[in-house]
Amino acid sequence: MSELNNDGKIDIDDLPSLSELKRRSDMVQNAPSAVVRRLPRYYRYLRNLLNRDVLRVSSSELSKQMGVTASQIRQDLNYFGDFGQQGYGYNVKYLYMQISRILGVGEKYNAVVLSSPGFYGFLADNMVFEMRGIRVRGVFDTDRENVGKTVGRFEVGHISELEVFCRDNNIDIAVIAFSGENAEIVAETVKKLKLRGIWNFSNTELKANDETCVQNVFPGDSLMLLMYGIKEKYTDRAEP
Amino acid sequence: MSELNNDGKIDIDDLPSLSELKRRSDMVQNAPSAVVRRLPRYYRYLRNLLNRDVLRVSSSELSKQMGVTASQIRQDLNYFGDFGQQGYGYNVKYLYMQISRILGVGEKYNAVVLSSPGFYGFLADNMVFEMRGIRVRGVFDTDRENVGKTVGRFEVGHISELEVFCRDNNIDIAVIAFSGENAEIVAETVKKLKLRGIWNFSNTELKANDETCVQNVFPGDSLMLLMYGIKEKYTDRAEP
DNA sequence: TAGATTGTTAATCGATTAACAATC
DNA sequence: TAGATTGTTAATCGATTAACAATC
């Protein structure tokens, strides 16, 4: 990192051949899910480098930071294109942009958040939508207590208004964070409306169908893995 | 499932040999991380069966519900012991208890939640602690606005009280949900106090050390995978 | 040019699935 | 006993790592 022998710019005229583009698009279709699941983590590390004004990074430098092999990083990135330069490494901003594009950041999806105001507040604090280019259009709760409260720039609506709201506002994604059977009832509505995606934080596993993608998030699962990890660590020690 | 040829009870006197126990404990130590990461999902499905008063389940029945192969289920469970019976399947309650034990549910860890009241509310709504046998002892925030507010059975304390509180209350686990650099500062304190685990919801990846286990939860990662999934699904369709 | 580092192939490793003997 | 289903081995599949020629 001491001497830069390149200003980090990419030559826009140096376009790949059509057969090369074809090969790459085949690779992208075939990108193993293990690789895809690692992309968000690359995205986070690259954004961090970007925030620190780092211009370039090599696979070996990044591998040290992330605790994975350099080989894996090069292999992973190459499923999607030739983003690096021999002898130089990767241009941080360019690579960040490529990964953003692959993941679909900035696709401008419209979302509704179906949760208590507190949970929406947590998501808003973490800037989880803003940073991924998702536009939240409304917040709805099942609990009449909360309806009418203001959270951020939203007035919490009642869940019964959801169907009309989605149709009027071109909603793509529903974030569901209700517990119990409310989650399942709402999920049925969302699927009936053929929204494109459900981001599910409820304690019931939701299934995707032909129209609606689902990502289930079970915080409790990772809590249990933490408990497992602690048990392993402290039990091993107690033994001779 | 139509006829039960067994009452589902396990003969307490039918204990395995010492060499068998040794073999199993070796297996458990060697349990591949891919298997361990699936345990919480088994736990959830079994609890669901339990709630529906299902007495027994076969690997093939469970495989249909979970969308995995029966072979994987049998292979996974066998890393930890012989929990089933030929010709019968698995006793739901027994298997649920075994998986709970393996994961360390009910180890009675004491936890503090370091977050806004809203996020604590979400965790409480989902009963994520109660269901895993973790005892929350206090909630602390960095924001003076929130100090003194009541959430559930807690009065929110200020983060500056954390060190004394942890020492006085035998705290094992810290849940960190602050955004920005507050998360890193608090994580340092937690590591200095040698708590056993950090359950991290902040937007900075925290690293484990010799004393403190870490589970990072990045909701944004799964949101990006949802965006990726939507892009794939709807782009494939647009093509011929 | 010399040094550095990628892209990519081949080798290794680990995880999943298939198959079936054991046995409830 | 006959039917069902596990536990477990062997075969397959996929993911990771090592190595190095290509090349910036």
Short mmCIF file of C-alpha atoms (C1' of nucleotides) in Angstrom, two decimals:
data_model
loop_
_atom_site.label_atom_id
_atom_site.label_comp_id
_atom_site.label_asym_id
_atom_site.label_seq_id
_atom_site.Cartn_x
_atom_site.Cartn_y
_atom_site.Cartn_z
CA MET A 1 0.00 0.00 0.00
CA SER A 2 3.05 2.30 0.20
CA GLU A 3 3.38 3.14 -3.48
CA LEU A 4 0.51 3.52 -5.88
CA ASN A 5 1.53 2.57 -9.42
CA ASN A 6 -1.95 3.26 -10.75
CA ASP A 7 -4.49 5.97 -10.07
CA GLY A 8 -7.22 3.42 -9.59
CA LYS A 9 -9.27 4.47 -12.58
CA ILE A 10 -10.94 1.97 -14.86
CA ASP A 11 -10.70 2.48 -18.58
CA ILE A 12 -14.29 2.80 -19.72
CA ASP A 13 -13.37 1.96 -23.35
CA ASP A 14 -11.81 -1.36 -22.42
CA LEU A 15 -15.02 -3.31 -22.86
CA PRO A 16 -15.19 -7.11 -22.76
CA SER A 17 -16.16 -9.10 -25.86
CA LEU A 18 -19.71 -10.38 -26.35
CA SER A 19 -18.62 -13.99 -25.80
CA GLU A 20 -16.97 -12.87 -22.58
CA LEU A 21 -20.18 -11.17 -21.48
CA LYS A 22 -22.07 -14.35 -22.28
CA ARG A 23 -19.63 -16.42 -20.24
CA ARG A 24 -20.00 -14.05 -17.31
CA SER A 25 -23.77 -14.03 -17.43
CA ASP A 26 -23.68 -17.84 -17.36
CA MET A 27 -21.42 -17.66 -14.35
CA VAL A 28 -23.72 -15.24 -12.58
CA GLN A 29 -26.69 -17.54 -13.13
CA ASN A 30 -24.61 -20.36 -11.75
CA ALA A 31 -23.22 -18.43 -8.81
CA PRO A 32 -23.35 -20.92 -5.94
CA SER A 33 -25.62 -19.86 -3.10
CA ALA A 34 -22.66 -20.10 -0.75
CA VAL A 35 -21.01 -17.31 -2.74
CA VAL A 36 -24.14 -15.17 -2.99
CA ARG A 37 -24.64 -15.35 0.76
CA ARG A 38 -21.19 -13.89 1.27
CA LEU A 39 -21.80 -10.85 -0.94
CA PRO A 40 -23.46 -8.69 1.73
CA ARG A 41 -20.41 -9.16 3.92
CA TYR A 42 -18.08 -8.00 1.12
CA TYR A 43 -20.41 -5.08 0.66
CA ARG A 44 -20.05 -4.09 4.31
CA TYR A 45 -16.28 -4.39 4.36
CA LEU A 46 -15.92 -2.44 1.14
CA ARG A 47 -18.18 0.33 2.38
CA ASN A 48 -16.03 0.52 5.46
CA LEU A 49 -12.87 0.88 3.34
CA LEU A 50 -14.66 3.49 1.25
CA ASN A 51 -15.60 5.46 4.37
CA ARG A 52 -11.94 5.43 5.35
CA ASP A 53 -10.97 6.77 1.91
CA VAL A 54 -8.98 3.66 0.99
CA LEU A 55 -8.55 3.65 -2.80
CA ARG A 56 -7.46 0.07 -3.42
CA VAL A 57 -7.28 -3.26 -1.69
CA SER A 58 -5.69 -6.61 -2.56
CA SER A 59 -7.35 -9.93 -1.92
CA SER A 60 -4.67 -10.75 0.66
CA GLU A 61 -5.19 -7.48 2.57
CA LEU A 62 -8.97 -7.96 2.55
CA SER A 63 -8.56 -11.59 3.58
CA LYS A 64 -6.70 -10.49 6.72
CA GLN A 65 -9.44 -8.06 7.66
CA MET A 66 -12.27 -10.50 7.01
CA GLY A 67 -10.66 -13.66 8.32
CA VAL A 68 -11.13 -15.68 5.13
CA THR A 69 -8.66 -16.88 2.51
CA ALA A 70 -7.50 -14.60 -0.29
CA SER A 71 -8.22 -17.45 -2.65
CA GLN A 72 -11.86 -17.49 -1.64
CA ILE A 73 -12.20 -13.76 -2.20
CA ARG A 74 -10.74 -13.95 -5.70
CA GLN A 75 -12.79 -17.02 -6.52
CA ASP A 76 -16.01 -15.44 -5.20
CA LEU A 77 -15.59 -12.16 -7.07
CA ASN A 78 -14.74 -13.95 -10.29
CA TYR A 79 -18.14 -15.56 -10.47
CA PHE A 80 -19.43 -12.10 -11.37
CA GLY A 81 -16.67 -10.54 -13.44
CA ASP A 82 -13.04 -9.49 -13.67
CA PHE A 83 -13.08 -6.68 -11.16
CA GLY A 84 -9.37 -6.56 -10.30
CA GLN A 85 -6.10 -5.78 -12.00
CA GLN A 86 -2.99 -7.95 -11.83
CA GLY A 87 -0.25 -6.36 -9.81
CA TYR A 88 -2.64 -3.77 -8.42
CA GLY A 89 -5.55 -5.38 -6.66
CA TYR A 90 -9.10 -4.05 -6.58
CA ASN A 91 -10.27 -0.48 -6.84
CA VAL A 92 -12.44 -0.15 -3.72
CA LYS A 93 -15.07 2.18 -5.13
CA TYR A 94 -15.42 0.22 -8.37
CA LEU A 95 -15.72 -3.10 -6.56
CA TYR A 96 -18.23 -1.62 -4.11
CA MET A 97 -20.33 -0.37 -6.98
CA GLN A 98 -20.19 -3.72 -8.75
CA ILE A 99 -21.30 -5.63 -5.68
CA SER A 100 -24.07 -3.10 -5.07
CA ARG A 101 -25.24 -3.64 -8.63
CA ILE A 102 -25.12 -7.45 -8.31
CA LEU A 103 -27.16 -7.37 -5.12
CA GLY A 104 -29.62 -4.87 -6.54
CA VAL A 105 -28.91 -1.95 -4.19
CA GLY A 106 -30.59 1.15 -5.51
CA GLU A 107 -33.35 -0.71 -7.34
CA LYS A 108 -35.76 1.69 -5.59
CA TYR A 109 -38.18 -0.79 -4.12
CA ASN A 110 -41.12 0.59 -2.18
CA ALA A 111 -41.70 -0.99 1.22
CA VAL A 112 -44.19 -1.03 4.05
CA VAL A 113 -43.19 -1.88 7.61
CA LEU A 114 -45.74 -3.93 9.54
CA SER A 115 -44.62 -3.75 13.12
CA SER A 116 -44.74 -1.89 16.36
CA PRO A 117 -43.31 1.65 16.19
CA GLY A 118 -40.38 0.53 18.35
CA PHE A 119 -39.15 -2.03 15.87
CA TYR A 120 -39.49 0.40 13.03
CA GLY A 121 -37.44 2.80 15.11
CA PHE A 122 -34.68 0.23 15.42
CA LEU A 123 -34.58 -0.34 11.67
CA ALA A 124 -34.58 3.40 11.06
CA ASP A 125 -31.76 3.95 13.58
CA ASN A 126 -29.65 1.39 11.76
CA MET A 127 -30.37 3.16 8.47
CA VAL A 128 -30.96 -0.24 7.01
CA PHE A 129 -33.33 0.99 4.32
CA GLU A 130 -31.59 4.24 3.42
CA MET A 131 -28.28 2.44 2.91
CA ARG A 132 -29.83 -0.10 0.54
CA GLY A 133 -31.87 2.39 -1.42
CA ILE A 134 -35.26 1.16 -0.25
CA ARG A 135 -38.03 3.67 0.18
CA VAL A 136 -40.31 3.05 3.13
CA ARG A 137 -43.80 4.31 2.31
CA GLY A 138 -45.73 3.50 5.45
CA VAL A 139 -45.81 1.85 8.86
CA PHE A 140 -48.79 -0.22 10.00
CA ASP A 141 -49.57 -1.92 13.29
CA THR A 142 -52.20 -4.35 14.51
CA ASP A 143 -52.33 -2.64 17.89
CA ARG A 144 -54.90 0.18 17.99
CA GLU A 145 -52.90 1.70 20.86
CA ASN A 146 -50.14 2.60 18.42
CA VAL A 147 -52.25 3.76 15.48
CA GLY A 148 -51.84 7.49 14.93
CA LYS A 149 -48.49 7.71 16.72
CA THR A 150 -45.66 9.38 14.83
CA VAL A 151 -42.49 7.43 14.11
CA GLY A 152 -39.91 9.27 12.05
CA ARG A 153 -41.79 10.81 9.12
CA PHE A 154 -44.70 8.37 9.39
CA GLU A 155 -47.99 8.28 11.16
CA VAL A 156 -48.67 4.66 12.11
CA GLY A 157 -51.66 3.30 10.25
CA HIS A 158 -53.91 0.38 11.14
CA ILE A 159 -53.19 -2.91 9.41
CA SER A 160 -56.72 -2.94 7.95
CA GLU A 161 -55.64 -0.10 5.63
CA LEU A 162 -52.84 -2.22 4.16
CA GLU A 163 -54.49 -3.58 1.02
CA VAL A 164 -55.66 -0.22 -0.29
CA PHE A 165 -52.35 1.39 0.62
CA CYS A 166 -50.28 -1.21 -1.23
CA ARG A 167 -52.34 -0.89 -4.38
CA ASP A 168 -52.21 2.92 -4.29
CA ASN A 169 -48.48 3.15 -3.57
CA ASN A 170 -46.96 0.48 -5.78
CA ILE A 171 -45.50 -1.42 -2.85
CA ASP A 172 -42.92 -4.14 -3.59
CA ILE A 173 -41.78 -5.33 -0.19
CA ALA A 174 -43.49 -5.94 3.16
CA VAL A 175 -41.51 -6.12 6.35
CA ILE A 176 -43.43 -8.27 8.83
CA ALA A 177 -42.51 -8.20 12.49
CA PHE A 178 -45.70 -9.17 14.27
CA SER A 179 -45.50 -12.10 16.61
CA GLY A 180 -47.96 -14.99 16.79
CA GLU A 181 -50.63 -15.69 14.23
CA ASN A 182 -50.97 -12.05 13.18
CA ALA A 183 -47.82 -12.64 11.14
CA GLU A 184 -49.40 -15.50 9.20
CA ILE A 185 -52.64 -13.64 8.52
CA VAL A 186 -50.78 -10.60 7.26
CA ALA A 187 -48.44 -12.78 5.16
CA GLU A 188 -51.46 -14.28 3.40
CA THR A 189 -52.70 -10.79 2.53
CA VAL A 190 -49.28 -9.81 1.25
CA LYS A 191 -49.08 -12.88 -0.96
CA LYS A 192 -52.58 -12.28 -2.25
CA LEU A 193 -51.48 -8.76 -3.22
CA LYS A 194 -48.55 -10.38 -5.05
CA LEU A 195 -45.92 -8.16 -3.47
CA ARG A 196 -42.45 -9.19 -4.62
CA GLY A 197 -40.87 -9.79 -1.27
CA ILE A 198 -41.44 -10.39 2.42
CA TRP A 199 -38.78 -9.61 4.96
CA ASN A 200 -40.00 -11.67 7.88
CA PHE A 201 -39.05 -11.07 11.51
CA SER A 202 -41.98 -12.95 13.02
CA ASN A 203 -41.53 -16.19 14.89
CA THR A 204 -43.18 -18.24 12.13
CA GLU A 205 -41.24 -19.40 9.10
CA LEU A 206 -42.88 -18.08 5.93
CA LYS A 207 -42.54 -19.81 2.56
CA ALA A 208 -41.89 -18.17 -0.78
CA ASN A 209 -44.17 -18.81 -3.75
CA ASP A 210 -43.95 -18.04 -7.46
CA GLU A 211 -44.59 -14.34 -6.97
CA THR A 212 -43.25 -13.51 -3.55
CA CYS A 213 -39.67 -14.00 -2.35
CA VAL A 214 -39.16 -14.48 1.38
CA GLN A 215 -36.24 -13.86 3.66
CA ASN A 216 -36.87 -15.16 7.15
CA VAL A 217 -34.87 -13.64 9.99
CA PHE A 218 -34.84 -15.57 13.24
CA PRO A 219 -32.91 -13.61 15.80
CA GLY A 220 -33.57 -16.41 18.28
CA ASP A 221 -31.57 -18.82 16.12
CA SER A 222 -28.45 -16.75 16.44
CA LEU A 223 -29.06 -16.33 20.18
CA MET A 224 -29.10 -20.12 20.48
CA LEU A 225 -25.89 -20.42 18.48
CA LEU A 226 -24.38 -17.92 20.91
CA MET A 227 -25.52 -20.07 23.85
CA TYR A 228 -24.07 -23.14 22.10
CA GLY A 229 -20.79 -21.32 21.52
CA ILE A 230 -20.56 -20.26 25.17
CA LYS A 231 -21.31 -23.78 26.37
CA GLU A 232 -18.62 -25.22 24.08
CA LYS A 233 -16.04 -22.65 25.09
CA TYR A 234 -16.58 -22.93 28.81
CA THR A 235 -17.16 -26.68 28.96
CA ASP A 236 -13.97 -27.45 27.05
CA ARG A 237 -12.06 -25.39 29.57
CA ALA A 238 -13.51 -27.11 32.60
CA GLU A 239 -12.25 -30.46 31.35
CA PRO A 240 -8.63 -31.59 31.94
CA MET B 1 -49.20 -41.81 11.64
CA SER B 2 -52.52 -43.70 11.71
CA GLU B 3 -51.58 -46.40 14.20
CA LEU B 4 -49.22 -45.97 17.13
CA ASN B 5 -47.39 -49.19 17.94
CA ASN B 6 -45.46 -47.55 20.77
CA ASP B 7 -46.49 -45.13 23.50
CA GLY B 8 -43.53 -42.90 22.75
CA LYS B 9 -41.83 -43.43 26.10
CA ILE B 10 -38.10 -43.93 26.41
CA ASP B 11 -36.84 -46.69 28.70
CA ILE B 12 -34.72 -44.85 31.24
CA ASP B 13 -32.85 -48.10 32.15
CA ASP B 14 -31.72 -48.69 28.59
CA LEU B 15 -28.49 -46.73 29.03
CA PRO B 16 -25.72 -46.72 26.43
CA SER B 17 -22.30 -48.24 27.20
CA LEU B 18 -19.36 -46.10 28.27
CA SER B 19 -17.59 -46.68 24.95
CA GLU B 20 -20.76 -45.62 23.18
CA LEU B 21 -20.90 -42.45 25.28
CA LYS B 22 -17.26 -41.76 24.42
CA ARG B 23 -17.96 -42.24 20.72
CA ARG B 24 -20.86 -39.84 20.92
CA SER B 25 -18.94 -37.18 22.79
CA ASP B 26 -16.26 -37.39 20.07
CA MET B 27 -18.96 -36.97 17.47
CA VAL B 28 -20.38 -33.96 19.26
CA GLN B 29 -16.98 -32.29 19.39
CA ASN B 30 -16.62 -32.99 15.70
CA ALA B 31 -20.10 -31.86 14.77
CA PRO B 32 -19.63 -29.90 11.55
CA SER B 33 -20.60 -26.26 11.82
CA ALA B 34 -23.05 -26.77 8.95
CA VAL B 35 -24.93 -29.22 11.18
CA VAL B 36 -24.80 -27.03 14.29
CA ARG B 37 -26.18 -24.08 12.36
CA ARG B 38 -29.21 -26.18 11.44
CA LEU B 39 -30.06 -27.12 15.03
CA PRO B 40 -32.05 -23.99 15.87
CA ARG B 41 -34.29 -24.69 12.90
CA TYR B 42 -34.96 -28.24 14.10
CA TYR B 43 -35.67 -26.76 17.50
CA ARG B 44 -38.30 -24.45 16.01
CA TYR B 45 -40.01 -27.15 13.98
CA LEU B 46 -40.07 -29.55 16.90
CA ARG B 47 -41.52 -26.94 19.21
CA ASN B 48 -44.20 -26.35 16.64
CA LEU B 49 -45.03 -30.08 16.55
CA LEU B 50 -45.03 -30.12 20.34
CA ASN B 51 -47.46 -27.20 20.44
CA ARG B 52 -49.74 -29.15 18.13
CA ASP B 53 -49.56 -32.17 20.46
CA VAL B 54 -47.86 -34.38 17.88
CA LEU B 55 -46.27 -37.31 19.72
CA ARG B 56 -43.94 -38.68 17.09
CA VAL B 57 -42.44 -37.75 13.75
CA SER B 58 -40.42 -39.64 11.16
CA SER B 59 -37.48 -38.16 9.30
CA SER B 60 -39.46 -38.36 6.07
CA GLU B 61 -42.46 -36.52 7.53
CA LEU B 62 -40.22 -33.83 9.01
CA SER B 63 -38.30 -33.56 5.75
CA LYS B 64 -41.50 -32.71 3.92
CA GLN B 65 -42.35 -29.96 6.39
CA MET B 66 -38.86 -28.47 6.41
CA GLY B 67 -38.01 -28.89 2.76
CA VAL B 68 -34.79 -30.83 3.31
CA THR B 69 -33.93 -34.50 2.72
CA ALA B 70 -34.83 -37.15 5.28
CA SER B 71 -31.28 -38.39 4.94
CA GLN B 72 -29.91 -35.07 6.09
CA ILE B 73 -32.16 -35.03 9.13
CA ARG B 74 -31.09 -38.53 10.22
CA GLN B 75 -27.44 -37.75 9.53
CA ASP B 76 -27.61 -34.46 11.43
CA LEU B 77 -29.29 -35.88 14.50
CA ASN B 78 -26.89 -38.81 14.62
CA TYR B 79 -23.94 -36.54 15.24
CA PHE B 80 -25.36 -36.06 18.70
CA GLY B 81 -26.86 -39.44 19.60
CA ASP B 82 -29.33 -42.16 18.71
CA PHE B 83 -32.54 -40.27 19.31
CA GLY B 84 -34.89 -42.34 17.16
CA GLN B 85 -36.31 -45.84 17.08
CA GLN B 86 -36.37 -48.07 14.02
CA GLY B 87 -39.86 -48.57 12.69
CA TYR B 88 -41.20 -45.76 14.87
CA GLY B 89 -39.42 -42.52 14.18
CA TYR B 90 -38.62 -39.85 16.74
CA ASN B 91 -40.50 -39.04 19.90
CA VAL B 92 -41.14 -35.31 19.46
CA LYS B 93 -40.81 -34.29 23.08
CA TYR B 94 -37.68 -36.36 23.67
CA LEU B 95 -35.99 -35.03 20.53
CA TYR B 96 -36.97 -31.47 21.41
CA MET B 97 -35.45 -31.89 24.86
CA GLN B 98 -32.26 -33.36 23.45
CA ILE B 99 -31.80 -30.52 20.99
CA SER B 100 -32.54 -27.99 23.72
CA ARG B 101 -29.84 -29.62 25.84
CA ILE B 102 -27.31 -29.66 22.98
CA LEU B 103 -27.88 -25.98 22.27
CA GLY B 104 -27.78 -25.06 25.94
CA VAL B 105 -31.35 -23.84 26.33
CA GLY B 106 -32.14 -23.41 30.00
CA GLU B 107 -28.53 -22.76 31.04
CA LYS B 108 -29.92 -19.70 32.88
CA TYR B 109 -27.63 -17.05 31.53
CA ASN B 110 -28.09 -13.52 32.83
CA ALA B 111 -28.27 -10.84 30.17
CA VAL B 112 -28.36 -7.08 29.79
CA VAL B 113 -29.92 -5.39 26.79
CA LEU B 114 -28.09 -2.31 25.57
CA SER B 115 -30.49 -0.63 23.20
CA SER B 116 -33.32 1.78 22.79
CA PRO B 117 -36.51 0.77 24.63
CA GLY B 118 -38.20 0.10 21.28
CA PHE B 119 -35.78 -2.60 20.27
CA TYR B 120 -36.01 -4.22 23.67
CA GLY B 121 -39.76 -4.16 23.19
CA PHE B 122 -39.43 -6.05 19.94
CA LEU B 123 -37.27 -8.73 21.54
CA ALA B 124 -39.70 -8.98 24.45
CA ASP B 125 -42.70 -9.25 22.09
CA ASN B 126 -41.03 -12.14 20.32
CA MET B 127 -40.36 -13.81 23.67
CA VAL B 128 -36.92 -14.55 22.39
CA PHE B 129 -35.37 -14.65 25.85
CA GLU B 130 -38.15 -16.38 27.72
CA MET B 131 -38.26 -19.20 25.20
CA ARG B 132 -34.52 -19.81 25.47
CA GLY B 133 -34.37 -19.61 29.24
CA ILE B 134 -32.33 -16.42 29.35
CA ARG B 135 -32.97 -13.98 32.20
CA VAL B 136 -32.80 -10.34 31.24
CA ARG B 137 -31.56 -8.33 34.24
CA GLY B 138 -31.50 -4.80 32.89
CA VAL B 139 -31.90 -2.47 29.93
CA PHE B 140 -29.47 0.39 29.31
CA ASP B 141 -29.43 3.15 26.74
CA THR B 142 -26.93 5.78 25.64
CA ASP B 143 -29.71 8.28 25.05
CA ARG B 144 -30.55 10.33 28.19
CA GLU B 145 -34.02 10.92 26.69
CA ASN B 146 -34.86 7.30 27.34
CA VAL B 147 -33.25 6.84 30.75
CA GLY B 148 -35.88 6.32 33.41
CA LYS B 149 -38.57 5.16 30.99
CA THR B 150 -40.28 1.89 31.82
CA VAL B 151 -40.10 -1.00 29.34
CA GLY B 152 -41.72 -4.22 30.48
CA ARG B 153 -40.53 -4.81 34.03
CA PHE B 154 -37.43 -2.62 33.62
CA GLU B 155 -36.58 0.99 34.16
CA VAL B 156 -34.07 1.96 31.47
CA GLY B 157 -30.68 2.79 32.99
CA HIS B 158 -27.90 4.90 31.55
CA ILE B 159 -25.06 3.05 29.89
CA SER B 160 -22.58 4.58 32.34
CA GLU B 161 -24.04 2.32 35.04
CA LEU B 162 -23.21 -0.80 33.03
CA GLU B 163 -19.90 -1.84 34.60
CA VAL B 164 -21.12 -1.74 38.19
CA PHE B 165 -24.37 -3.44 37.23
CA CYS B 166 -22.66 -6.33 35.44
CA ARG B 167 -20.34 -7.00 38.38
CA ASP B 168 -23.19 -6.87 40.88
CA ASN B 169 -25.57 -9.05 38.87
CA ASN B 170 -23.37 -11.79 37.50
CA ILE B 171 -24.12 -10.91 33.91
CA ASP B 172 -23.08 -13.40 31.19
CA ILE B 173 -24.41 -11.93 27.98
CA ALA B 174 -24.72 -8.42 26.56
CA VAL B 175 -27.11 -7.65 23.75
CA ILE B 176 -25.77 -4.66 21.83
CA ALA B 177 -28.04 -2.79 19.46
CA PHE B 178 -26.58 0.71 19.34
CA SER B 179 -25.66 2.05 15.95
CA GLY B 180 -22.44 3.82 15.04
CA GLU B 181 -19.37 3.96 17.23
CA ASN B 182 -21.35 3.64 20.47
CA ALA B 183 -21.50 -0.06 19.67
CA GLU B 184 -17.74 -0.40 19.50
CA ILE B 185 -17.13 1.55 22.69
CA VAL B 186 -19.67 -0.53 24.60
CA ALA B 187 -18.25 -3.75 23.12
CA GLU B 188 -14.83 -2.85 24.49
CA THR B 189 -16.31 -2.40 27.95
CA VAL B 190 -18.11 -5.71 27.69
CA LYS B 191 -14.94 -7.52 26.68
CA LYS B 192 -13.01 -5.85 29.49
CA LEU B 193 -15.64 -7.16 31.91
CA LYS B 194 -15.04 -10.62 30.38
CA LEU B 195 -18.73 -11.33 29.79
CA ARG B 196 -19.18 -14.66 28.05
CA GLY B 197 -21.12 -13.53 25.06
CA ILE B 198 -22.16 -10.60 22.91
CA TRP B 199 -25.27 -10.73 20.80
CA ASN B 200 -24.57 -7.94 18.36
CA PHE B 201 -27.22 -6.08 16.35
CA SER B 202 -25.11 -3.01 15.66
CA ASN B 203 -23.89 -2.18 12.16
CA THR B 204 -20.27 -2.98 13.05
CA GLU B 205 -18.95 -6.52 12.96
CA LEU B 206 -17.58 -7.47 16.38
CA LYS B 207 -14.89 -10.11 16.86
CA ALA B 208 -14.79 -12.81 19.52
CA ASN B 209 -11.79 -13.24 21.76
CA ASP B 210 -10.67 -15.92 24.22
CA GLU B 211 -13.26 -14.97 26.82
CA THR B 212 -16.16 -13.53 24.86
CA CYS B 213 -18.18 -15.31 22.17
CA VAL B 214 -19.85 -13.14 19.57
CA GLN B 215 -22.85 -13.64 17.35
CA ASN B 216 -23.27 -10.85 14.85
CA VAL B 217 -26.73 -10.26 13.41
CA PHE B 218 -26.89 -8.10 10.31
CA PRO B 219 -30.51 -7.65 9.34
CA GLY B 220 -29.33 -5.59 6.38
CA ASP B 221 -27.56 -8.63 4.94
CA SER B 222 -30.77 -10.58 4.70
CA LEU B 223 -32.56 -7.55 3.24
CA MET B 224 -29.94 -7.47 0.49
CA LEU B 225 -30.38 -11.18 -0.17
CA LEU B 226 -34.09 -10.49 -0.48
CA MET B 227 -33.36 -7.74 -3.02
CA TYR B 228 -31.03 -10.11 -4.87
CA GLY B 229 -33.69 -12.81 -4.89
CA ILE B 230 -36.33 -10.42 -6.24
CA LYS B 231 -33.99 -9.20 -8.95
CA GLU B 232 -33.19 -12.77 -10.00
CA LYS B 233 -36.81 -13.84 -10.02
CA TYR B 234 -38.13 -10.90 -11.99
CA THR B 235 -35.17 -10.52 -14.36
CA ASP B 236 -35.28 -14.19 -15.38
CA ARG B 237 -38.92 -13.75 -16.29
CA ALA B 238 -38.39 -10.70 -18.45
CA GLU B 239 -35.96 -12.66 -20.65
CA PRO B 240 -37.19 -14.93 -23.48
"C1'" DT C 1 11.95 -4.30 -16.28
"C1'" DA C 2 10.89 -6.39 -11.63
"C1'" DG C 3 7.48 -7.04 -8.33
"C1'" DA C 4 2.90 -7.74 -7.24
"C1'" DT C 5 -1.37 -9.67 -7.64
"C1'" DT C 6 -5.04 -11.30 -10.32
"C1'" DG C 7 -7.81 -14.99 -12.79
"C1'" DT C 8 -8.22 -19.74 -13.20
"C1'" DT C 9 -7.19 -24.62 -13.08
"C1'" DA C 10 -6.50 -28.64 -10.47
"C1'" DA C 11 -6.40 -30.80 -5.90
"C1'" DT C 12 -8.41 -31.18 -1.57
"C1'" DC C 13 -11.68 -31.02 1.63
"C1'" DG C 14 -16.23 -31.20 3.59
"C1'" DA C 15 -21.15 -31.70 3.18
"C1'" DT C 16 -25.07 -33.99 1.16
"C1'" DT C 17 -27.50 -37.78 -0.66
"C1'" DA C 18 -28.48 -42.60 -1.70
"C1'" DA C 19 -28.82 -47.07 -0.28
"C1'" DC C 20 -29.54 -50.73 2.71
"C1'" DA C 21 -28.66 -53.78 6.70
"C1'" DA C 22 -30.17 -53.60 11.35
"C1'" DT C 23 -33.98 -53.64 14.22
"C1'" DC C 24 -38.03 -51.77 16.40
"C1'" DT D 1 -44.33 -61.74 11.72
"C1'" DA D 2 -44.52 -57.85 8.28
"C1'" DG D 3 -43.95 -53.16 7.68
"C1'" DA D 4 -41.68 -49.13 8.83
"C1'" DT D 5 -37.94 -46.41 9.76
"C1'" DT D 6 -33.67 -45.70 11.82
"C1'" DG D 7 -28.41 -45.57 11.94
"C1'" DT D 8 -24.60 -45.79 9.08
"C1'" DT D 9 -21.67 -46.67 5.15
"C1'" DA D 10 -20.36 -45.53 0.61
"C1'" DA D 11 -21.03 -42.54 -3.40
"C1'" DT D 12 -21.81 -38.13 -5.04
"C1'" DC D 13 -21.80 -33.53 -5.12
"C1'" DG D 14 -20.32 -28.91 -4.12
"C1'" DA D 15 -17.29 -25.67 -1.89
"C1'" DT D 16 -12.71 -24.33 -0.54
"C1'" DT D 17 -7.89 -24.01 -0.99
"C1'" DA D 18 -3.41 -24.25 -3.30
"C1'" DA D 19 -0.71 -23.20 -6.99
"C1'" DC D 20 0.88 -20.78 -10.80
"C1'" DA D 21 0.72 -18.82 -15.50
"C1'" DA D 22 -0.86 -14.47 -17.18
"C1'" DT D 23 -0.28 -9.75 -16.95
"C1'" DC D 24 -0.65 -5.21 -14.96
#
